[in-house]
């Protein structure tokens, strides 16, 4: 006989099954995936983001929708997340979509009912104030070899923005309509910003190139679309032997990937460690664009021209340093030599110039944490610097950490 457990705010209970189902419903006629969003946010022991979250529009291997047409029901694989990705807590956030360009009444969170593990556990979250836009309603954790869940009710009238600041993580709060528009625009543009990108199923023997930069003695960061569909990956640097690389971890959502080599790399770059308003800050890129014309490292300079990407995508920042096909995976460097982002794309339009985008360092840090690569080990990197450098100094100091990536289908 199954014991029924009804949670109240602050209460916790044991989860008997590590493969865990969660079903949602609302008292008001609001629909998940249309007015309401859900985020499964993995956190480390310090309650900071441990790896990329799962969204309704971007599920993960450890958090999947049972059916595409029913975003109310999820299936969680807790061992895959907790045991292999260094996660200590998994928080569930419900939030309202907001499209400021549409003149629509504001949607608010009122109450959400959860049924867990085939209704063995239930929890009814109720907002205790008006105009709630986001709320942390559940937390899953591990104690003494058991998984447990705790009923929470931390709400915000400011939406995900207030949670971003506290957790120091970028969260994607855009509505499904925005995602559809972006995908349509990318298809129409045929992704001209990633002209070095191969088809999803690359032909045998087909080759293409990109850029990667070392972040410790054995690991490099590059773009997901650079290594996608590659049967073989190699890296090259003038004066160094060619090396074969293997993919450690990749994330299509942030267009990022970690690759690894077996022999130590000569130098690596430090990632930025804290958030600040860098709008207008000078940035430098180093990479291998148009490698068919030249395999020499090229340097360009510009500034951070926007703190979000296309359609206000908070995972990216906009910059003006010129880039070309093959620049994907190049580091975006502050004058101190710290990596504040990784070049991923550009928007090509007859009326737009230098609308280039880089994935933010916070997402790169989360990807490294997911792979078990400690940021503490990277903070004292051999190329770390405390003062501002001139562009020639920055180029000379950083070039030994830059590698041309060659892929074969």
mmCIF file of C-alpha atoms in Angstrom:
data_model
loop_
_atom_site.group_PDB
_atom_site.id
_atom_site.type_symbol
_atom_site.label_atom_id
_atom_site.label_comp_id
_atom_site.label_asym_id
_atom_site.label_seq_id
_atom_site.Cartn_x
_atom_site.Cartn_y
_atom_site.Cartn_z
ATOM 1 C CA UNK A 1 0.000 0.000 0.000
ATOM 2 C CA UNK A 2 1.409 3.381 -1.011
ATOM 3 C CA UNK A 3 1.673 5.908 1.827
ATOM 4 C CA UNK A 4 0.387 9.356 0.845
ATOM 5 C CA UNK A 5 2.436 12.321 2.070
ATOM 6 C CA UNK A 6 1.162 15.892 1.882
ATOM 7 C CA UNK A 7 3.879 18.491 2.371
ATOM 8 C CA UNK A 8 3.408 21.850 4.017
ATOM 9 C CA UNK A 9 5.737 24.822 3.597
ATOM 10 C CA UNK A 10 9.180 23.962 4.992
ATOM 11 C CA UNK A 11 8.481 20.250 5.416
ATOM 12 C CA UNK A 12 10.622 17.541 3.842
ATOM 13 C CA UNK A 13 10.257 13.863 3.076
ATOM 14 C CA UNK A 14 12.253 10.987 1.613
ATOM 15 C CA UNK A 15 12.008 10.228 -2.103
ATOM 16 C CA UNK A 16 11.859 6.473 -2.432
ATOM 17 C CA UNK A 17 12.679 6.254 -6.142
ATOM 18 C CA UNK A 18 15.734 7.963 -7.729
ATOM 19 C CA UNK A 19 13.869 8.112 -11.065
ATOM 20 C CA UNK A 20 11.408 10.764 -10.066
ATOM 21 C CA UNK A 21 8.227 12.051 -11.730
ATOM 22 C CA UNK A 22 6.672 15.469 -11.086
ATOM 23 C CA UNK A 23 3.235 16.542 -12.361
ATOM 24 C CA UNK A 24 1.980 20.142 -12.159
ATOM 25 C CA UNK A 25 -1.435 21.773 -12.157
ATOM 26 C CA UNK A 26 -2.791 25.259 -11.434
ATOM 27 C CA UNK A 27 -6.018 26.472 -9.879
ATOM 28 C CA UNK A 28 -6.373 29.287 -12.394
ATOM 29 C CA UNK A 29 -6.622 28.521 -16.132
ATOM 30 C CA UNK A 30 -2.915 29.153 -16.843
ATOM 31 C CA UNK A 31 -0.899 26.840 -19.086
ATOM 32 C CA UNK A 32 2.679 25.721 -18.596
ATOM 33 C CA UNK A 33 4.643 26.512 -21.739
ATOM 34 C CA UNK A 34 2.340 29.412 -22.687
ATOM 35 C CA UNK A 35 1.971 31.694 -19.669
ATOM 36 C CA UNK A 36 4.052 29.802 -17.097
ATOM 37 C CA UNK A 37 7.601 28.501 -17.250
ATOM 38 C CA UNK A 38 9.548 25.982 -15.161
ATOM 39 C CA UNK A 39 13.251 25.739 -14.395
ATOM 40 C CA UNK A 40 15.115 22.886 -12.738
ATOM 41 C CA UNK A 41 18.211 24.663 -11.382
ATOM 42 C CA UNK A 42 21.152 22.505 -10.154
ATOM 43 C CA UNK A 43 23.227 24.106 -7.371
ATOM 44 C CA UNK A 44 26.528 23.199 -5.738
ATOM 45 C CA UNK A 45 27.189 22.951 -2.000
ATOM 46 C CA UNK A 46 27.486 26.763 -1.822
ATOM 47 C CA UNK A 47 24.089 27.130 -3.538
ATOM 48 C CA UNK A 48 25.618 28.555 -6.690
ATOM 49 C CA UNK A 49 24.815 27.288 -10.182
ATOM 50 C CA UNK A 50 26.519 23.923 -10.739
ATOM 51 C CA UNK A 51 25.538 23.332 -14.382
ATOM 52 C CA UNK A 52 23.059 24.476 -17.007
ATOM 53 C CA UNK A 53 19.404 24.420 -15.895
ATOM 54 C CA UNK A 54 16.594 22.528 -17.599
ATOM 55 C CA UNK A 55 13.725 24.554 -19.098
ATOM 56 C CA UNK A 56 10.460 23.674 -20.802
ATOM 57 C CA UNK A 57 12.088 24.729 -24.089
ATOM 58 C CA UNK A 58 15.475 23.153 -23.277
ATOM 59 C CA UNK A 59 15.285 19.830 -21.440
ATOM 60 C CA UNK A 60 18.296 17.806 -20.265
ATOM 61 C CA UNK A 61 19.212 14.130 -20.082
ATOM 62 C CA UNK A 62 18.449 14.228 -16.354
ATOM 63 C CA UNK A 63 15.207 16.230 -16.690
ATOM 64 C CA UNK A 64 12.859 15.287 -19.519
ATOM 65 C CA UNK A 65 9.263 15.925 -20.389
ATOM 66 C CA UNK A 66 7.328 12.675 -20.605
ATOM 67 C CA UNK A 67 5.690 13.962 -23.780
ATOM 68 C CA UNK A 68 6.341 17.065 -25.825
ATOM 69 C CA UNK A 69 2.657 17.936 -25.754
ATOM 70 C CA UNK A 70 2.411 17.723 -21.959
ATOM 71 C CA UNK A 71 4.834 20.164 -20.314
ATOM 72 C CA UNK A 72 3.059 19.539 -16.981
ATOM 73 C CA UNK A 73 4.835 16.199 -16.418
ATOM 74 C CA UNK A 74 8.581 15.705 -15.921
ATOM 75 C CA UNK A 75 10.813 12.699 -15.343
ATOM 76 C CA UNK A 76 13.992 13.298 -13.304
ATOM 77 C CA UNK A 77 17.035 11.024 -13.174
ATOM 78 C CA UNK A 78 18.531 12.104 -9.849
ATOM 79 C CA UNK A 79 21.614 9.810 -9.779
ATOM 80 C CA UNK A 80 22.707 11.047 -13.199
ATOM 81 C CA UNK A 81 22.621 14.629 -11.916
ATOM 82 C CA UNK A 82 23.811 14.320 -8.314
ATOM 83 C CA UNK A 83 26.406 11.568 -8.711
ATOM 84 C CA UNK A 84 28.078 12.654 -11.939
ATOM 85 C CA UNK A 85 27.829 16.455 -12.029
ATOM 86 C CA UNK A 86 28.719 17.579 -8.509
ATOM 87 C CA UNK A 87 25.220 18.769 -7.658
ATOM 88 C CA UNK A 88 24.173 19.217 -4.022
ATOM 89 C CA UNK A 89 20.718 20.787 -4.487
ATOM 90 C CA UNK A 90 18.127 20.875 -7.257
ATOM 91 C CA UNK A 91 15.629 23.716 -7.026
ATOM 92 C CA UNK A 92 12.381 23.993 -8.935
ATOM 93 C CA UNK A 93 11.429 27.520 -9.998
ATOM 94 C CA UNK A 94 8.058 28.441 -11.465
ATOM 95 C CA UNK A 95 7.789 31.804 -13.196
ATOM 96 C CA UNK A 96 5.593 33.825 -15.528
ATOM 97 C CA UNK A 97 6.558 34.632 -19.092
ATOM 98 C CA UNK A 98 6.569 38.310 -19.925
ATOM 99 C CA UNK A 99 6.644 39.848 -23.372
ATOM 100 C CA UNK A 100 6.956 43.636 -22.872
ATOM 101 C CA UNK A 101 6.282 44.344 -26.551
ATOM 102 C CA UNK A 102 2.751 42.908 -26.242
ATOM 103 C CA UNK A 103 -0.030 44.849 -24.597
ATOM 104 C CA UNK A 104 -1.365 41.987 -22.491
ATOM 105 C CA UNK A 105 -2.474 41.765 -18.867
ATOM 106 C CA UNK A 106 0.322 40.745 -16.534
ATOM 107 C CA UNK A 107 0.251 37.076 -15.537
ATOM 108 C CA UNK A 108 0.851 36.303 -11.867
ATOM 109 C CA UNK A 109 1.628 33.178 -9.897
ATOM 110 C CA UNK A 110 -1.169 32.244 -7.535
ATOM 111 C CA UNK A 111 -1.081 28.547 -6.678
ATOM 112 C CA UNK A 112 0.607 25.448 -8.118
ATOM 113 C CA UNK A 113 -0.069 21.857 -7.121
ATOM 114 C CA UNK A 114 2.663 19.229 -7.366
ATOM 115 C CA UNK A 115 2.177 15.472 -7.481
ATOM 116 C CA UNK A 116 5.407 13.542 -7.035
ATOM 117 C CA UNK A 117 6.223 9.882 -7.714
ATOM 118 C CA UNK A 118 2.769 8.851 -8.933
ATOM 119 C CA UNK A 119 0.986 11.045 -6.355
ATOM 120 C CA UNK A 120 2.762 9.464 -3.359
ATOM 121 C CA UNK A 121 3.865 12.999 -2.382
ATOM 122 C CA UNK A 122 1.881 16.185 -2.922
ATOM 123 C CA UNK A 123 2.449 19.874 -2.249
ATOM 124 C CA UNK A 124 0.199 22.862 -2.881
ATOM 125 C CA UNK A 125 2.182 26.073 -3.247
ATOM 126 C CA UNK A 126 0.178 29.248 -2.621
ATOM 127 C CA UNK A 127 1.549 32.751 -3.148
ATOM 128 C CA UNK A 128 1.275 34.808 0.040
ATOM 129 C CA UNK A 129 1.518 38.203 -1.673
ATOM 130 C CA UNK A 130 0.216 39.865 -4.809
ATOM 131 C CA UNK A 131 1.971 40.272 -8.152
ATOM 132 C CA UNK A 132 4.297 37.268 -7.700
ATOM 133 C CA UNK A 133 6.257 36.643 -10.912
ATOM 134 C CA UNK A 134 8.575 33.824 -9.801
ATOM 135 C CA UNK A 135 8.877 31.408 -6.902
ATOM 136 C CA UNK A 136 11.213 28.661 -5.728
ATOM 137 C CA UNK A 137 8.680 25.997 -4.803
ATOM 138 C CA UNK A 138 10.672 22.789 -4.267
ATOM 139 C CA UNK A 139 14.187 21.659 -3.415
ATOM 140 C CA UNK A 140 15.636 18.167 -3.846
ATOM 141 C CA UNK A 141 18.810 17.163 -2.000
ATOM 142 C CA UNK A 142 20.729 14.105 -0.825
ATOM 143 C CA UNK A 143 21.319 13.115 2.803
ATOM 144 C CA UNK A 144 22.839 9.887 4.154
ATOM 145 C CA UNK A 145 22.420 8.096 0.831
ATOM 146 C CA UNK A 146 18.764 9.121 0.470
ATOM 147 C CA UNK A 147 17.114 11.677 -1.788
ATOM 148 C CA UNK A 148 14.783 14.094 -0.069
ATOM 149 C CA UNK A 149 12.522 16.933 -1.160
ATOM 150 C CA UNK A 150 11.603 20.070 0.749
ATOM 151 C CA UNK A 151 8.579 22.298 0.140
ATOM 152 C CA UNK A 152 9.591 25.923 -0.410
ATOM 153 C CA UNK A 153 7.768 29.169 -1.083
ATOM 154 C CA UNK A 154 10.389 31.852 -1.724
ATOM 155 C CA UNK A 155 8.639 34.250 -4.102
ATOM 156 C CA UNK A 156 9.592 37.384 -6.028
ATOM 157 C CA UNK A 157 7.551 40.170 -7.553
ATOM 158 C CA UNK A 158 10.528 40.998 -9.798
ATOM 159 C CA UNK A 159 10.543 37.675 -11.636
ATOM 160 C CA UNK A 160 13.726 35.766 -12.403
ATOM 161 C CA UNK A 161 15.869 38.916 -12.338
ATOM 162 C CA UNK A 162 16.098 38.975 -8.536
ATOM 163 C CA UNK A 163 16.980 35.271 -8.432
ATOM 164 C CA UNK A 164 19.708 35.791 -11.045
ATOM 165 C CA UNK A 165 21.459 38.318 -8.827
ATOM 166 C CA UNK A 166 21.302 36.148 -5.721
ATOM 167 C CA UNK A 167 22.436 32.944 -7.452
ATOM 168 C CA UNK A 168 24.929 34.693 -9.768
ATOM 169 C CA UNK A 169 23.589 32.854 -12.781
ATOM 170 C CA UNK A 170 22.029 33.875 -16.083
ATOM 171 C CA UNK A 171 18.507 32.510 -16.502
ATOM 172 C CA UNK A 172 16.558 32.467 -19.744
ATOM 173 C CA UNK A 173 13.169 34.079 -19.028
ATOM 174 C CA UNK A 174 12.005 34.627 -22.602
ATOM 175 C CA UNK A 175 8.593 33.454 -23.717
ATOM 176 C CA UNK A 176 8.136 30.476 -26.097
ATOM 177 C CA UNK A 177 7.072 32.918 -28.822
ATOM 178 C CA UNK A 178 10.476 34.601 -28.610
ATOM 179 C CA UNK A 179 12.276 31.264 -28.934
ATOM 180 C CA UNK A 180 10.203 30.412 -32.004
ATOM 181 C CA UNK A 181 11.021 33.772 -33.597
ATOM 182 C CA UNK A 182 14.747 33.313 -32.962
ATOM 183 C CA UNK A 183 14.719 29.815 -34.440
ATOM 184 C CA UNK A 184 12.832 31.048 -37.503
ATOM 185 C CA UNK A 185 15.265 33.939 -37.941
ATOM 186 C CA UNK A 186 18.239 31.581 -37.713
ATOM 187 C CA UNK A 187 16.730 29.253 -40.301
ATOM 188 C CA UNK A 188 15.994 32.159 -42.631
ATOM 189 C CA UNK A 189 19.508 33.485 -42.203
ATOM 190 C CA UNK A 190 20.846 29.936 -42.716
ATOM 191 C CA UNK A 191 23.058 30.750 -39.720
ATOM 192 C CA UNK A 192 25.503 32.949 -41.688
ATOM 193 C CA UNK A 193 27.303 33.725 -38.430
ATOM 194 C CA UNK A 194 28.510 30.101 -38.326
ATOM 195 C CA UNK A 195 29.573 29.623 -41.923
ATOM 196 C CA UNK A 196 32.243 27.162 -40.832
ATOM 197 C CA UNK A 197 29.512 24.998 -39.326
ATOM 198 C CA UNK A 198 28.991 21.656 -41.090
ATOM 199 C CA UNK A 199 25.626 20.048 -41.697
ATOM 200 C CA UNK A 200 24.236 18.235 -38.681
ATOM 201 C CA UNK A 201 25.308 14.970 -40.316
ATOM 202 C CA UNK A 202 28.711 15.820 -41.773
ATOM 203 C CA UNK A 203 29.856 13.782 -44.746
ATOM 204 C CA UNK A 204 32.727 11.367 -44.227
ATOM 205 C CA UNK A 205 36.026 13.117 -44.951
ATOM 206 C CA UNK A 206 34.547 16.630 -44.809
ATOM 207 C CA UNK A 207 36.749 19.085 -42.879
ATOM 208 C CA UNK A 208 36.174 22.446 -41.184
ATOM 209 C CA UNK A 209 37.915 24.670 -38.637
ATOM 210 C CA UNK A 210 37.329 26.907 -35.643
ATOM 211 C CA UNK A 211 39.178 28.296 -32.635
ATOM 212 C CA UNK A 212 39.741 27.014 -29.087
ATOM 213 C CA UNK A 213 41.513 28.407 -26.044
ATOM 214 C CA UNK A 214 43.087 26.526 -23.143
ATOM 215 C CA UNK A 215 41.600 26.968 -19.671
ATOM 216 C CA UNK A 216 43.954 24.598 -17.838
ATOM 217 C CA UNK A 217 46.829 22.264 -18.722
ATOM 218 C CA UNK A 218 44.600 19.714 -20.447
ATOM 219 C CA UNK A 219 41.260 21.366 -21.299
ATOM 220 C CA UNK A 220 40.148 23.870 -23.912
ATOM 221 C CA UNK A 221 36.876 25.696 -24.574
ATOM 222 C CA UNK A 222 35.314 26.029 -28.007
ATOM 223 C CA UNK A 223 31.833 26.269 -29.539
ATOM 224 C CA UNK A 224 29.466 23.331 -29.724
ATOM 225 C CA UNK A 225 28.819 24.031 -33.405
ATOM 226 C CA UNK A 226 32.571 23.785 -34.101
ATOM 227 C CA UNK A 227 32.890 20.194 -32.869
ATOM 228 C CA UNK A 228 29.360 19.042 -33.692
ATOM 229 C CA UNK A 229 29.286 15.932 -35.938
ATOM 230 C CA UNK A 230 33.088 15.621 -35.870
ATOM 231 C CA UNK A 231 34.488 12.087 -36.003
ATOM 232 C CA UNK A 232 38.003 13.426 -35.339
ATOM 233 C CA UNK A 233 39.171 16.654 -33.671
ATOM 234 C CA UNK A 234 42.693 18.026 -33.756
ATOM 235 C CA UNK A 235 44.295 21.242 -32.504
ATOM 236 C CA UNK A 236 47.273 23.080 -33.973
ATOM 237 C CA UNK A 237 49.530 25.918 -32.857
ATOM 238 C CA UNK A 238 52.648 27.264 -34.535
ATOM 239 C CA UNK A 239 55.756 25.808 -32.895
ATOM 240 C CA UNK A 240 53.793 23.037 -31.140
ATOM 241 C CA UNK A 241 53.096 19.452 -32.229
ATOM 242 C CA UNK A 242 49.582 18.758 -33.512
ATOM 243 C CA UNK A 243 47.373 17.078 -30.949
ATOM 244 C CA UNK A 244 44.208 15.018 -31.075
ATOM 245 C CA UNK A 245 41.384 16.167 -28.783
ATOM 246 C CA UNK A 246 38.330 14.476 -27.305
ATOM 247 C CA UNK A 247 35.019 16.063 -26.307
ATOM 248 C CA UNK A 248 34.536 16.078 -22.528
ATOM 249 C CA UNK A 249 31.211 17.911 -22.310
ATOM 250 C CA UNK A 250 29.088 20.002 -24.659
ATOM 251 C CA UNK A 251 25.987 22.153 -24.269
ATOM 252 C CA UNK A 252 23.958 23.064 -27.336
ATOM 253 C CA UNK A 253 21.957 25.612 -25.330
ATOM 254 C CA UNK A 254 24.964 27.862 -24.747
ATOM 255 C CA UNK A 255 26.805 26.665 -27.904
ATOM 256 C CA UNK A 256 29.772 25.664 -25.727
ATOM 257 C CA UNK A 257 32.014 22.609 -25.468
ATOM 258 C CA UNK A 258 35.015 21.407 -23.486
ATOM 259 C CA UNK A 259 37.670 19.368 -25.295
ATOM 260 C CA UNK A 260 40.638 17.582 -23.734
ATOM 261 C CA UNK A 261 44.148 16.600 -24.846
ATOM 262 C CA UNK A 262 46.465 14.004 -23.316
ATOM 263 C CA UNK A 263 49.671 16.092 -23.256
ATOM 264 C CA UNK A 264 50.024 19.276 -21.142
ATOM 265 C CA UNK A 265 49.330 22.572 -22.886
ATOM 266 C CA UNK A 266 51.948 25.355 -22.618
ATOM 267 C CA UNK A 267 49.635 28.059 -21.224
ATOM 268 C CA UNK A 268 46.011 28.825 -20.480
ATOM 269 C CA UNK A 269 43.741 31.821 -19.960
ATOM 270 C CA UNK A 270 41.950 32.879 -16.748
ATOM 271 C CA UNK A 271 38.182 33.202 -16.757
ATOM 272 C CA UNK A 272 36.603 36.319 -15.271
ATOM 273 C CA UNK A 273 35.442 35.617 -11.728
ATOM 274 C CA UNK A 274 32.772 38.200 -10.953
ATOM 275 C CA UNK A 275 29.858 40.055 -12.535
ATOM 276 C CA UNK A 276 30.045 43.771 -13.311
ATOM 277 C CA UNK A 277 28.556 46.221 -15.761
ATOM 278 C CA UNK A 278 31.095 46.038 -18.592
ATOM 279 C CA UNK A 279 29.029 47.969 -21.137
ATOM 280 C CA UNK A 280 31.453 49.976 -23.285
ATOM 281 C CA UNK A 281 34.526 48.102 -22.009
ATOM 282 C CA UNK A 282 37.299 47.508 -24.548
ATOM 283 C CA UNK A 283 37.624 43.863 -25.594
ATOM 284 C CA UNK A 284 40.062 41.939 -27.782
ATOM 285 C CA UNK A 285 39.546 38.694 -29.695
ATOM 286 C CA UNK A 286 42.237 36.287 -30.835
ATOM 287 C CA UNK A 287 41.378 33.507 -33.239
ATOM 288 C CA UNK A 288 41.823 31.749 -36.551
ATOM 289 C CA UNK A 289 39.216 33.137 -38.965
ATOM 290 C CA UNK A 290 39.247 32.117 -42.622
ATOM 291 C CA UNK A 291 41.951 29.522 -41.960
ATOM 292 C CA UNK A 292 41.792 28.446 -45.591
ATOM 293 C CA UNK A 293 43.412 31.774 -46.461
ATOM 294 C CA UNK A 294 45.790 31.972 -43.502
ATOM 295 C CA UNK A 295 46.551 29.792 -40.498
ATOM 296 C CA UNK A 296 48.077 32.705 -38.582
ATOM 297 C CA UNK A 297 46.504 33.942 -35.362
ATOM 298 C CA UNK A 298 44.559 37.157 -35.930
ATOM 299 C CA UNK A 299 43.701 39.890 -33.435
ATOM 300 C CA UNK A 300 40.727 42.286 -33.545
ATOM 301 C CA UNK A 301 39.522 44.884 -31.070
ATOM 302 C CA UNK A 302 36.199 46.520 -30.218
ATOM 303 C CA UNK A 303 33.970 47.068 -27.212
ATOM 304 C CA UNK A 304 31.068 45.456 -25.395
ATOM 305 C CA UNK A 305 28.100 47.084 -27.098
ATOM 306 C CA UNK A 306 25.264 45.212 -25.359
ATOM 307 C CA UNK A 307 24.758 43.104 -22.251
ATOM 308 C CA UNK A 308 22.351 40.668 -23.940
ATOM 309 C CA UNK A 309 22.208 38.769 -27.211
ATOM 310 C CA UNK A 310 19.677 38.646 -30.016
ATOM 311 C CA UNK A 311 16.125 39.257 -28.745
ATOM 312 C CA UNK A 312 17.517 40.058 -25.269
ATOM 313 C CA UNK A 313 18.985 36.582 -24.792
ATOM 314 C CA UNK A 314 20.683 36.922 -21.405
ATOM 315 C CA UNK A 315 23.107 34.074 -22.069
ATOM 316 C CA UNK A 316 25.089 36.261 -24.470
ATOM 317 C CA UNK A 317 26.656 39.706 -24.753
ATOM 318 C CA UNK A 318 27.105 41.814 -27.889
ATOM 319 C CA UNK A 319 30.472 43.187 -29.014
ATOM 320 C CA UNK A 320 31.905 45.115 -31.963
ATOM 321 C CA UNK A 321 35.302 43.491 -32.590
ATOM 322 C CA UNK A 322 35.194 42.176 -36.205
ATOM 323 C CA UNK A 323 34.915 38.383 -36.601
ATOM 324 C CA UNK A 324 34.806 35.996 -39.548
ATOM 325 C CA UNK A 325 33.971 32.310 -40.119
ATOM 326 C CA UNK A 326 36.495 30.366 -38.047
ATOM 327 C CA UNK A 327 36.419 32.904 -35.206
ATOM 328 C CA UNK A 328 33.895 30.729 -33.343
ATOM 329 C CA UNK A 329 35.462 29.668 -30.057
ATOM 330 C CA UNK A 330 37.736 32.698 -29.781
ATOM 331 C CA UNK A 331 38.074 34.243 -26.317
ATOM 332 C CA UNK A 332 36.729 37.722 -25.683
ATOM 333 C CA UNK A 333 39.419 39.290 -23.498
ATOM 334 C CA UNK A 334 39.284 42.203 -21.097
ATOM 335 C CA UNK A 335 42.383 44.463 -20.917
ATOM 336 C CA UNK A 336 43.437 42.442 -17.846
ATOM 337 C CA UNK A 337 43.653 39.286 -19.966
ATOM 338 C CA UNK A 338 40.584 37.673 -18.369
ATOM 339 C CA UNK A 339 38.091 35.844 -20.582
ATOM 340 C CA UNK A 340 34.717 37.554 -20.268
ATOM 341 C CA UNK A 341 33.089 35.575 -23.079
ATOM 342 C CA UNK A 342 33.546 33.210 -26.007
ATOM 343 C CA UNK A 343 32.773 34.252 -29.583
ATOM 344 C CA UNK A 344 29.854 32.241 -30.924
ATOM 345 C CA UNK A 345 27.861 34.101 -33.587
ATOM 346 C CA UNK A 346 27.088 37.255 -35.504
ATOM 347 C CA UNK A 347 23.924 38.739 -36.977
ATOM 348 C CA UNK A 348 24.343 39.518 -40.663
ATOM 349 C CA UNK A 349 21.982 42.100 -42.168
ATOM 350 C CA UNK A 350 22.376 44.792 -44.809
ATOM 351 C CA UNK A 351 21.500 47.481 -42.252
ATOM 352 C CA UNK A 352 23.568 46.085 -39.349
ATOM 353 C CA UNK A 353 27.310 46.013 -38.783
ATOM 354 C CA UNK A 354 29.436 44.343 -36.100
ATOM 355 C CA UNK A 355 26.466 42.766 -34.316
ATOM 356 C CA UNK A 356 28.557 39.970 -32.870
ATOM 357 C CA UNK A 357 27.767 37.802 -29.860
ATOM 358 C CA UNK A 358 29.719 35.919 -27.198
ATOM 359 C CA UNK A 359 28.474 33.454 -24.579
ATOM 360 C CA UNK A 360 29.022 34.948 -21.125
ATOM 361 C CA UNK A 361 31.736 33.702 -18.784
ATOM 362 C CA UNK A 362 29.129 32.658 -16.189
ATOM 363 C CA UNK A 363 27.829 29.942 -18.520
ATOM 364 C CA UNK A 364 31.370 28.850 -19.354
ATOM 365 C CA UNK A 365 32.079 28.575 -15.621
ATOM 366 C CA UNK A 366 28.932 26.489 -15.146
ATOM 367 C CA UNK A 367 29.968 24.159 -17.974
ATOM 368 C CA UNK A 368 33.399 23.690 -16.391
ATOM 369 C CA UNK A 369 31.785 22.970 -13.031
ATOM 370 C CA UNK A 370 29.563 20.370 -14.696
ATOM 371 C CA UNK A 371 32.695 18.635 -15.971
ATOM 372 C CA UNK A 372 34.273 18.671 -12.502
ATOM 373 C CA UNK A 373 36.888 21.271 -13.443
ATOM 374 C CA UNK A 374 37.487 23.476 -10.405
ATOM 375 C CA UNK A 375 37.484 27.211 -10.991
ATOM 376 C CA UNK A 376 39.733 27.580 -7.962
ATOM 377 C CA UNK A 377 42.425 25.746 -9.875
ATOM 378 C CA UNK A 378 42.046 28.189 -12.759
ATOM 379 C CA UNK A 379 42.148 31.422 -10.769
ATOM 380 C CA UNK A 380 45.943 31.364 -10.548
ATOM 381 C CA UNK A 381 46.488 30.578 -14.223
ATOM 382 C CA UNK A 382 49.874 31.164 -15.776
ATOM 383 C CA UNK A 383 48.474 33.988 -17.917
ATOM 384 C CA UNK A 384 46.544 35.750 -15.141
ATOM 385 C CA UNK A 385 47.216 39.471 -14.888
ATOM 386 C CA UNK A 386 46.246 42.185 -12.416
ATOM 387 C CA UNK A 387 46.729 45.347 -14.493
ATOM 388 C CA UNK A 388 45.499 46.581 -17.862
ATOM 389 C CA UNK A 389 47.581 45.624 -20.901
ATOM 390 C CA UNK A 390 47.953 47.285 -24.274
ATOM 391 C CA UNK A 391 46.615 45.300 -27.230
ATOM 392 C CA UNK A 392 50.136 44.212 -28.361
ATOM 393 C CA UNK A 393 50.957 43.148 -24.789
ATOM 394 C CA UNK A 394 47.673 41.263 -24.508
ATOM 395 C CA UNK A 395 48.260 39.498 -27.819
ATOM 396 C CA UNK A 396 51.808 38.507 -26.925
ATOM 397 C CA UNK A 397 50.798 37.274 -23.480
ATOM 398 C CA UNK A 398 47.748 35.281 -24.602
ATOM 399 C CA UNK A 399 48.653 33.780 -27.979
ATOM 400 C CA UNK A 400 50.243 30.633 -26.539
ATOM 401 C CA UNK A 401 46.821 29.629 -25.159
ATOM 402 C CA UNK A 402 45.094 29.878 -28.577
ATOM 403 C CA UNK A 403 44.692 26.856 -30.872
ATOM 404 C CA UNK A 404 43.333 26.274 -34.348
ATOM 405 C CA UNK A 405 40.721 23.506 -34.202
ATOM 406 C CA UNK A 406 40.472 21.170 -37.190
ATOM 407 C CA UNK A 407 37.546 18.751 -37.479
ATOM 408 C CA UNK A 408 36.806 15.882 -39.837
ATOM 409 C CA UNK A 409 33.425 14.273 -40.411
#
